[in-house]
mmCIF file of C-alpha atoms in Angstrom:
data_model
loop_
_atom_site.group_PDB
_atom_site.id
_atom_site.type_symbol
_atom_site.label_atom_id
_atom_site.label_comp_id
_atom_site.label_asym_id
_atom_site.label_seq_id
_atom_site.Cartn_x
_atom_site.Cartn_y
_atom_site.Cartn_z
ATOM 1 C CA MET G 1 -9.025 9.534 -37.507
ATOM 2 C CA TYR G 2 -12.178 7.557 -36.552
ATOM 3 C CA PHE G 3 -12.753 4.922 -33.880
ATOM 4 C CA TYR G 4 -15.292 2.231 -34.461
ATOM 5 C CA LYS G 5 -17.129 0.409 -31.756
ATOM 6 C CA PHE G 6 -19.068 -2.640 -33.104
ATOM 7 C CA ARG G 7 -21.961 -3.685 -30.913
ATOM 8 C CA THR G 8 -24.516 -6.533 -30.659
ATOM 9 C CA LEU G 9 -28.085 -5.275 -30.279
ATOM 10 C CA ASN G 10 -29.030 -6.037 -26.736
ATOM 11 C CA LYS G 11 -30.084 -4.444 -23.453
ATOM 12 C CA ASN G 12 -26.545 -3.652 -22.347
ATOM 13 C CA SER G 13 -25.459 -2.011 -25.628
ATOM 14 C CA LEU G 14 -28.644 0.121 -25.837
ATOM 15 C CA SER G 15 -28.208 1.161 -22.196
ATOM 16 C CA GLY G 16 -24.613 2.194 -22.850
ATOM 17 C CA LEU G 17 -25.664 4.186 -25.918
ATOM 18 C CA ALA G 18 -28.499 5.924 -24.109
ATOM 19 C CA ASN G 19 -26.237 6.833 -21.147
ATOM 20 C CA ARG G 20 -23.233 7.599 -23.314
ATOM 21 C CA GLU G 21 -21.063 4.977 -21.571
ATOM 22 C CA LEU G 22 -18.327 2.629 -22.631
ATOM 23 C CA TRP G 23 -17.673 -0.648 -20.861
ATOM 24 C CA PHE G 24 -14.106 -1.608 -19.825
ATOM 25 C CA ASP G 25 -13.510 -5.223 -19.337
ATOM 26 C CA LYS G 26 -10.628 -7.013 -17.635
ATOM 27 C CA LEU G 27 -7.613 -7.877 -19.762
ATOM 28 C CA ILE G 28 -7.893 -11.511 -18.780
ATOM 29 C CA ASN G 29 -11.340 -11.698 -20.454
ATOM 30 C CA GLN G 30 -9.970 -10.714 -23.898
ATOM 31 C CA ASN G 31 -10.210 -13.023 -26.951
ATOM 32 C CA ASP G 32 -6.649 -13.892 -27.905
ATOM 33 C CA PRO G 33 -5.067 -17.058 -26.285
ATOM 34 C CA PHE G 34 -1.783 -15.243 -25.418
ATOM 35 C CA GLU G 35 -3.572 -12.080 -24.419
ATOM 36 C CA GLY G 36 -1.680 -10.433 -21.581
ATOM 37 C CA GLY G 37 1.144 -12.933 -21.995
ATOM 38 C CA CYS G 38 4.840 -12.053 -21.879
ATOM 39 C CA ILE G 39 8.114 -13.969 -22.242
ATOM 40 C CA ILE G 40 10.541 -13.443 -19.387
ATOM 41 C CA ASP G 41 14.162 -13.091 -20.572
ATOM 42 C CA SER G 42 16.428 -14.255 -17.709
ATOM 43 C CA SER G 43 19.739 -12.789 -18.968
ATOM 44 C CA LEU G 44 21.443 -10.555 -16.475
ATOM 45 C CA SER G 45 23.324 -7.297 -17.085
ATOM 46 C CA THR G 46 26.972 -7.072 -15.967
ATOM 47 C CA SER G 47 25.986 -4.915 -12.960
ATOM 48 C CA LEU G 48 23.485 -7.501 -11.743
ATOM 49 C CA GLN G 49 25.979 -10.308 -12.241
ATOM 50 C CA LEU G 50 28.462 -8.459 -10.124
ATOM 51 C CA TYR G 51 25.791 -7.719 -7.463
ATOM 52 C CA ALA G 52 24.934 -11.389 -7.342
ATOM 53 C CA GLN G 53 28.569 -12.476 -6.808
ATOM 54 C CA SER G 54 29.305 -9.830 -4.202
ATOM 55 C CA GLN G 55 25.983 -9.569 -2.298
ATOM 56 C CA ILE G 56 23.987 -12.854 -2.680
ATOM 57 C CA GLY G 57 26.501 -15.500 -1.270
ATOM 58 C CA LEU G 58 25.614 -17.571 1.709
ATOM 59 C CA ASN G 59 27.613 -15.162 3.835
ATOM 60 C CA HIS G 60 24.997 -12.597 3.069
ATOM 61 C CA ILE G 61 21.945 -14.820 3.659
ATOM 62 C CA THR G 62 20.737 -12.867 6.686
ATOM 63 C CA HIS G 63 20.733 -9.694 4.594
ATOM 64 C CA ASN G 64 18.676 -11.204 1.806
ATOM 65 C CA THR G 65 15.916 -12.955 3.720
ATOM 66 C CA ASP G 66 13.109 -11.344 1.690
ATOM 67 C CA LEU G 67 14.803 -12.206 -1.573
ATOM 68 C CA PHE G 68 15.137 -15.875 -0.642
ATOM 69 C CA LYS G 69 11.561 -15.997 0.413
ATOM 70 C CA LEU G 70 10.239 -14.321 -2.791
ATOM 71 C CA THR G 71 12.050 -16.846 -5.040
ATOM 72 C CA SER G 72 10.076 -19.669 -3.430
ATOM 73 C CA VAL G 73 13.199 -21.766 -3.777
ATOM 74 C CA HIS G 74 13.151 -24.399 -0.996
ATOM 75 C CA HIS G 75 16.910 -24.900 -0.926
ATOM 76 C CA PRO G 76 18.602 -21.697 -1.991
ATOM 77 C CA GLU G 77 21.955 -23.094 -0.913
ATOM 78 C CA LYS G 78 21.808 -25.326 -3.926
ATOM 79 C CA LEU G 79 21.771 -22.401 -6.345
ATOM 80 C CA SER G 80 24.624 -20.168 -7.273
ATOM 81 C CA PRO G 81 24.242 -16.428 -6.437
ATOM 82 C CA THR G 82 23.553 -15.698 -10.067
ATOM 83 C CA GLU G 83 20.881 -18.395 -10.400
ATOM 84 C CA LEU G 84 19.256 -17.150 -7.189
ATOM 85 C CA LEU G 85 19.038 -13.637 -8.510
ATOM 86 C CA VAL G 86 17.556 -14.917 -11.808
ATOM 87 C CA GLU G 87 14.871 -16.768 -9.824
ATOM 88 C CA PHE G 88 14.092 -13.576 -7.901
ATOM 89 C CA GLY G 89 13.875 -11.595 -11.112
ATOM 90 C CA LYS G 90 11.609 -14.141 -12.738
ATOM 91 C CA ARG G 91 9.284 -14.049 -9.744
ATOM 92 C CA CYS G 92 9.130 -10.186 -9.740
ATOM 93 C CA ALA G 93 8.331 -10.280 -13.483
ATOM 94 C CA SER G 94 5.668 -12.860 -13.113
ATOM 95 C CA ASP G 95 4.062 -10.992 -10.327
ATOM 96 C CA LEU G 96 3.990 -7.693 -12.334
ATOM 97 C CA ILE G 97 2.492 -9.447 -15.338
ATOM 98 C CA GLN G 98 -0.144 -11.093 -13.220
ATOM 99 C CA ARG G 99 -0.996 -7.786 -11.509
ATOM 100 C CA ILE G 100 -1.366 -6.046 -14.925
ATOM 101 C CA ARG G 101 -3.626 -8.777 -16.208
ATOM 102 C CA GLU G 102 -5.875 -8.637 -13.076
ATOM 103 C CA GLU G 103 -6.026 -4.889 -12.566
ATOM 104 C CA SER G 104 -6.001 -3.290 -16.026
ATOM 105 C CA LEU G 105 -9.367 -2.685 -17.832
ATOM 106 C CA ILE G 106 -9.643 -2.717 -21.574
ATOM 107 C CA CYS G 107 -11.975 -1.072 -24.102
ATOM 108 C CA SER G 108 -11.248 -1.826 -27.761
ATOM 109 C CA PHE G 109 -12.026 -0.086 -30.993
ATOM 110 C CA SER G 110 -11.109 -0.365 -34.648
ATOM 111 C CA TYR G 111 -9.518 2.649 -36.229
ATOM 112 C CA PHE G 112 -9.648 4.172 -39.627
ATOM 113 C CA ASP G 113 -7.676 7.148 -40.938
ATOM 114 C CA GLU G 114 -8.288 9.074 -44.130
ATOM 115 C CA GLY G 115 -6.120 7.542 -46.815
ATOM 116 C CA ASP G 116 -6.190 4.012 -45.345
ATOM 117 C CA ILE G 117 -7.073 1.407 -47.858
ATOM 118 C CA ASP G 118 -8.782 -0.981 -45.496
ATOM 119 C CA ASP G 119 -11.811 0.386 -43.654
ATOM 120 C CA PRO G 120 -13.078 -1.872 -40.948
ATOM 121 C CA LEU G 121 -16.555 -0.484 -41.266
ATOM 122 C CA PHE G 122 -16.871 -2.500 -44.478
ATOM 123 C CA ASN G 123 -15.227 -5.586 -43.081
ATOM 124 C CA THR G 124 -17.741 -8.439 -42.882
ATOM 125 C CA HIS G 125 -15.564 -10.241 -40.242
ATOM 126 C CA MET G 126 -16.032 -7.291 -37.852
ATOM 127 C CA TRP G 127 -19.811 -7.301 -38.372
ATOM 128 C CA GLY G 128 -19.959 -11.024 -38.083
ATOM 129 C CA HIS G 129 -17.762 -11.358 -35.008
ATOM 130 C CA TYR G 130 -18.789 -8.316 -32.946
ATOM 131 C CA SER G 131 -22.247 -7.273 -34.291
ATOM 132 C CA ASP G 132 -24.151 -10.476 -34.465
ATOM 133 C CA GLY G 133 -23.827 -10.991 -38.198
ATOM 134 C CA LEU G 134 -24.899 -7.541 -39.423
ATOM 135 C CA ARG G 135 -27.724 -7.561 -36.840
ATOM 136 C CA GLY G 136 -26.057 -4.994 -34.538
ATOM 137 C CA PHE G 137 -24.712 -1.508 -34.983
ATOM 138 C CA CYS G 138 -21.369 0.401 -35.002
ATOM 139 C CA LEU G 139 -20.625 3.563 -33.211
ATOM 140 C CA VAL G 140 -18.378 5.966 -35.081
ATOM 141 C CA PHE G 141 -16.292 8.309 -32.829
ATOM 142 C CA ASP G 142 -14.007 11.220 -33.399
ATOM 143 C CA GLU G 143 -10.604 9.926 -32.243
ATOM 144 C CA GLU G 144 -9.275 13.071 -30.606
ATOM 145 C CA SER G 145 -12.574 13.866 -28.817
ATOM 146 C CA LEU G 146 -13.154 10.342 -27.477
ATOM 147 C CA SER G 147 -9.511 9.968 -26.378
ATOM 148 C CA GLU G 148 -9.941 13.108 -24.311
ATOM 149 C CA ASP G 149 -13.189 11.893 -22.800
ATOM 150 C CA ILE G 150 -11.683 8.561 -21.708
ATOM 151 C CA PHE G 151 -8.543 10.198 -20.301
ATOM 152 C CA ASN G 152 -10.427 12.787 -18.287
ATOM 153 C CA ASN G 153 -13.272 10.499 -17.055
ATOM 154 C CA SER G 154 -10.899 7.805 -15.907
ATOM 155 C CA GLY G 155 -9.186 10.308 -13.579
ATOM 156 C CA LYS G 156 -6.325 10.469 -16.087
ATOM 157 C CA LEU G 157 -5.660 6.721 -15.565
ATOM 158 C CA ALA G 158 -6.377 5.542 -19.153
ATOM 159 C CA LYS G 159 -4.427 5.697 -22.374
ATOM 160 C CA GLY G 160 -4.870 4.429 -25.898
ATOM 161 C CA PHE G 161 -2.423 2.126 -27.672
ATOM 162 C CA HIS G 162 -2.306 0.603 -31.148
ATOM 163 C CA VAL G 163 -2.226 -3.160 -31.038
ATOM 164 C CA GLU G 164 0.764 -4.851 -32.623
ATOM 165 C CA TYR G 165 0.128 -8.147 -34.373
ATOM 166 C CA GLN G 166 2.734 -10.889 -34.165
ATOM 167 C CA ASN G 167 2.703 -14.587 -33.391
ATOM 168 C CA ARG G 168 5.033 -14.375 -30.514
ATOM 169 C CA PRO G 169 4.401 -12.505 -27.179
ATOM 170 C CA LYS G 170 6.783 -9.654 -26.315
ATOM 171 C CA SER G 171 9.444 -10.092 -23.682
ATOM 172 C CA ILE G 172 10.544 -8.587 -20.473
ATOM 173 C CA ASN G 173 14.219 -8.734 -19.624
ATOM 174 C CA ILE G 174 15.038 -9.107 -15.937
ATOM 175 C CA SER G 175 17.865 -6.543 -16.428
ATOM 176 C CA GLU G 176 15.126 -4.007 -17.335
ATOM 177 C CA LEU G 177 13.239 -4.843 -14.254
ATOM 178 C CA LEU G 178 16.032 -4.826 -11.647
ATOM 179 C CA LYS G 179 18.731 -2.359 -11.085
ATOM 180 C CA VAL G 180 21.590 -1.820 -8.577
ATOM 181 C CA ASP G 181 21.781 1.583 -6.983
ATOM 182 C CA ASN G 182 24.630 2.137 -4.442
ATOM 183 C CA SER G 183 24.907 -1.587 -3.860
ATOM 184 C CA VAL G 184 21.168 -1.901 -3.181
ATOM 185 C CA LEU G 185 18.943 -3.968 -5.421
ATOM 186 C CA LYS G 186 15.867 -2.134 -6.509
ATOM 187 C CA LEU G 187 12.927 -2.382 -8.952
ATOM 188 C CA SER G 188 13.605 -0.214 -11.911
ATOM 189 C CA ASN G 189 11.170 2.510 -13.027
ATOM 190 C CA GLU G 190 11.929 1.744 -16.700
ATOM 191 C CA LEU G 191 9.017 -0.723 -16.998
ATOM 192 C CA GLU G 192 6.574 1.266 -14.832
ATOM 193 C CA GLY G 193 3.399 2.732 -16.201
ATOM 194 C CA ALA G 194 2.582 2.929 -19.872
ATOM 195 C CA ASN G 195 5.718 1.155 -20.963
ATOM 196 C CA LEU G 196 4.929 -2.056 -19.038
ATOM 197 C CA VAL G 197 1.228 -1.874 -19.787
ATOM 198 C CA ALA G 198 1.871 -1.608 -23.581
ATOM 199 C CA ARG G 199 4.447 -4.326 -23.517
ATOM 200 C CA ILE G 200 2.012 -6.830 -21.965
ATOM 201 C CA SER G 201 -1.386 -5.632 -23.122
ATOM 202 C CA THR G 202 -1.065 -4.579 -26.687
ATOM 203 C CA THR G 203 0.196 -7.583 -28.573
ATOM 204 C CA LYS G 204 -2.152 -10.058 -30.367
ATOM 205 C CA SER G 205 -1.512 -12.834 -32.813
ATOM 206 C CA GLU G 206 -1.488 -12.038 -36.525
ATOM 207 C CA ASP G 207 -4.861 -13.747 -36.918
ATOM 208 C CA TRP G 208 -6.517 -10.648 -35.643
ATOM 209 C CA ALA G 209 -4.650 -8.122 -37.785
ATOM 210 C CA ARG G 210 -7.756 -7.234 -39.948
ATOM 211 C CA GLU G 211 -9.327 -5.706 -36.841
ATOM 212 C CA LYS G 212 -6.945 -2.749 -36.896
ATOM 213 C CA GLU G 213 -7.430 -2.545 -33.108
ATOM 214 C CA VAL G 214 -6.702 0.392 -30.795
ATOM 215 C CA ARG G 215 -7.299 -0.361 -27.162
ATOM 216 C CA PHE G 216 -7.691 1.943 -24.201
ATOM 217 C CA ILE G 217 -6.128 0.568 -20.997
ATOM 218 C CA SER G 218 -7.400 1.978 -17.766
ATOM 219 C CA PHE G 219 -6.386 1.562 -14.111
ATOM 220 C CA SER G 220 -9.459 3.272 -12.951
ATOM 221 C CA LYS G 221 -11.733 1.219 -10.739
ATOM 222 C CA ASN G 222 -14.769 2.230 -12.882
ATOM 223 C CA HIS G 223 -15.797 -0.265 -15.589
ATOM 224 C CA LEU G 224 -18.110 2.353 -17.226
ATOM 225 C CA LEU G 225 -16.693 5.639 -18.550
ATOM 226 C CA ASN G 226 -18.818 8.356 -20.183
ATOM 227 C CA PHE G 227 -18.223 10.144 -23.477
ATOM 228 C CA LYS G 228 -19.559 13.479 -24.757
ATOM 229 C CA GLN G 229 -22.422 13.478 -27.179
ATOM 230 C CA THR G 230 -20.283 15.391 -29.601
ATOM 231 C CA SER G 231 -17.651 12.636 -29.592
ATOM 232 C CA LEU G 232 -20.154 10.293 -31.284
ATOM 233 C CA LEU G 233 -20.262 11.200 -34.942
ATOM 234 C CA LYS G 234 -22.769 8.734 -36.245
ATOM 235 C CA ILE G 235 -24.364 5.262 -35.719
ATOM 236 C CA VAL G 236 -24.192 2.724 -38.516
ATOM 237 C CA ILE G 237 -26.897 0.089 -38.474
ATOM 238 C CA GLY G 238 -26.262 -3.445 -39.756
ATOM 239 C CA GLU G 239 -28.027 -4.612 -42.879
ATOM 240 C CA LYS G 240 -30.001 -7.302 -41.200
#
């Protein structure tokens, strides 16, 4: 498999090529309107409903001070225990989504595998949108070698995902996020790490499907990551 990186001809792109560096930008700076968005499903599992009824009544208010504060509900006594837990779950989910959007860094490529019909390298949309109308160039990478470079040079804090194209953001269910362990409410590990990042960061609208995008998501603090010279197979120059 090959990864393509279409570039406009400018000082930054030439510097990156000379230094064998790839730029990772913030997720919030990407080009799809619902980039990094996620629908919060507020339905509760049976165990969470039972927890709400037994542990989040007014009789337990002194034991749930943090929970009441985090919901930002001004008059929690007006909500039922279940409604209050839902508000808490929605707030947790929103905070996680916002943190992912602010902290994750993205570097995107198009991909082509032997046997594929559509090759982005011959797609005029890609050259027009990302390479200044055939005035730029395209870097062609070996998929396995580049993936290894990014993983290692990010301190093992980056991973590649194929983008899914659909016209509705994916969802996070509160019941996936919260769990009850020995009558104690905890954040679940189910949506930690790659699962959560992929859920939020690898969905784009169908308008972009022709790009065949694979994106590397990094939680390294470094915006620039190096690649080996042998990872770059060739450079394709635009016709103009």
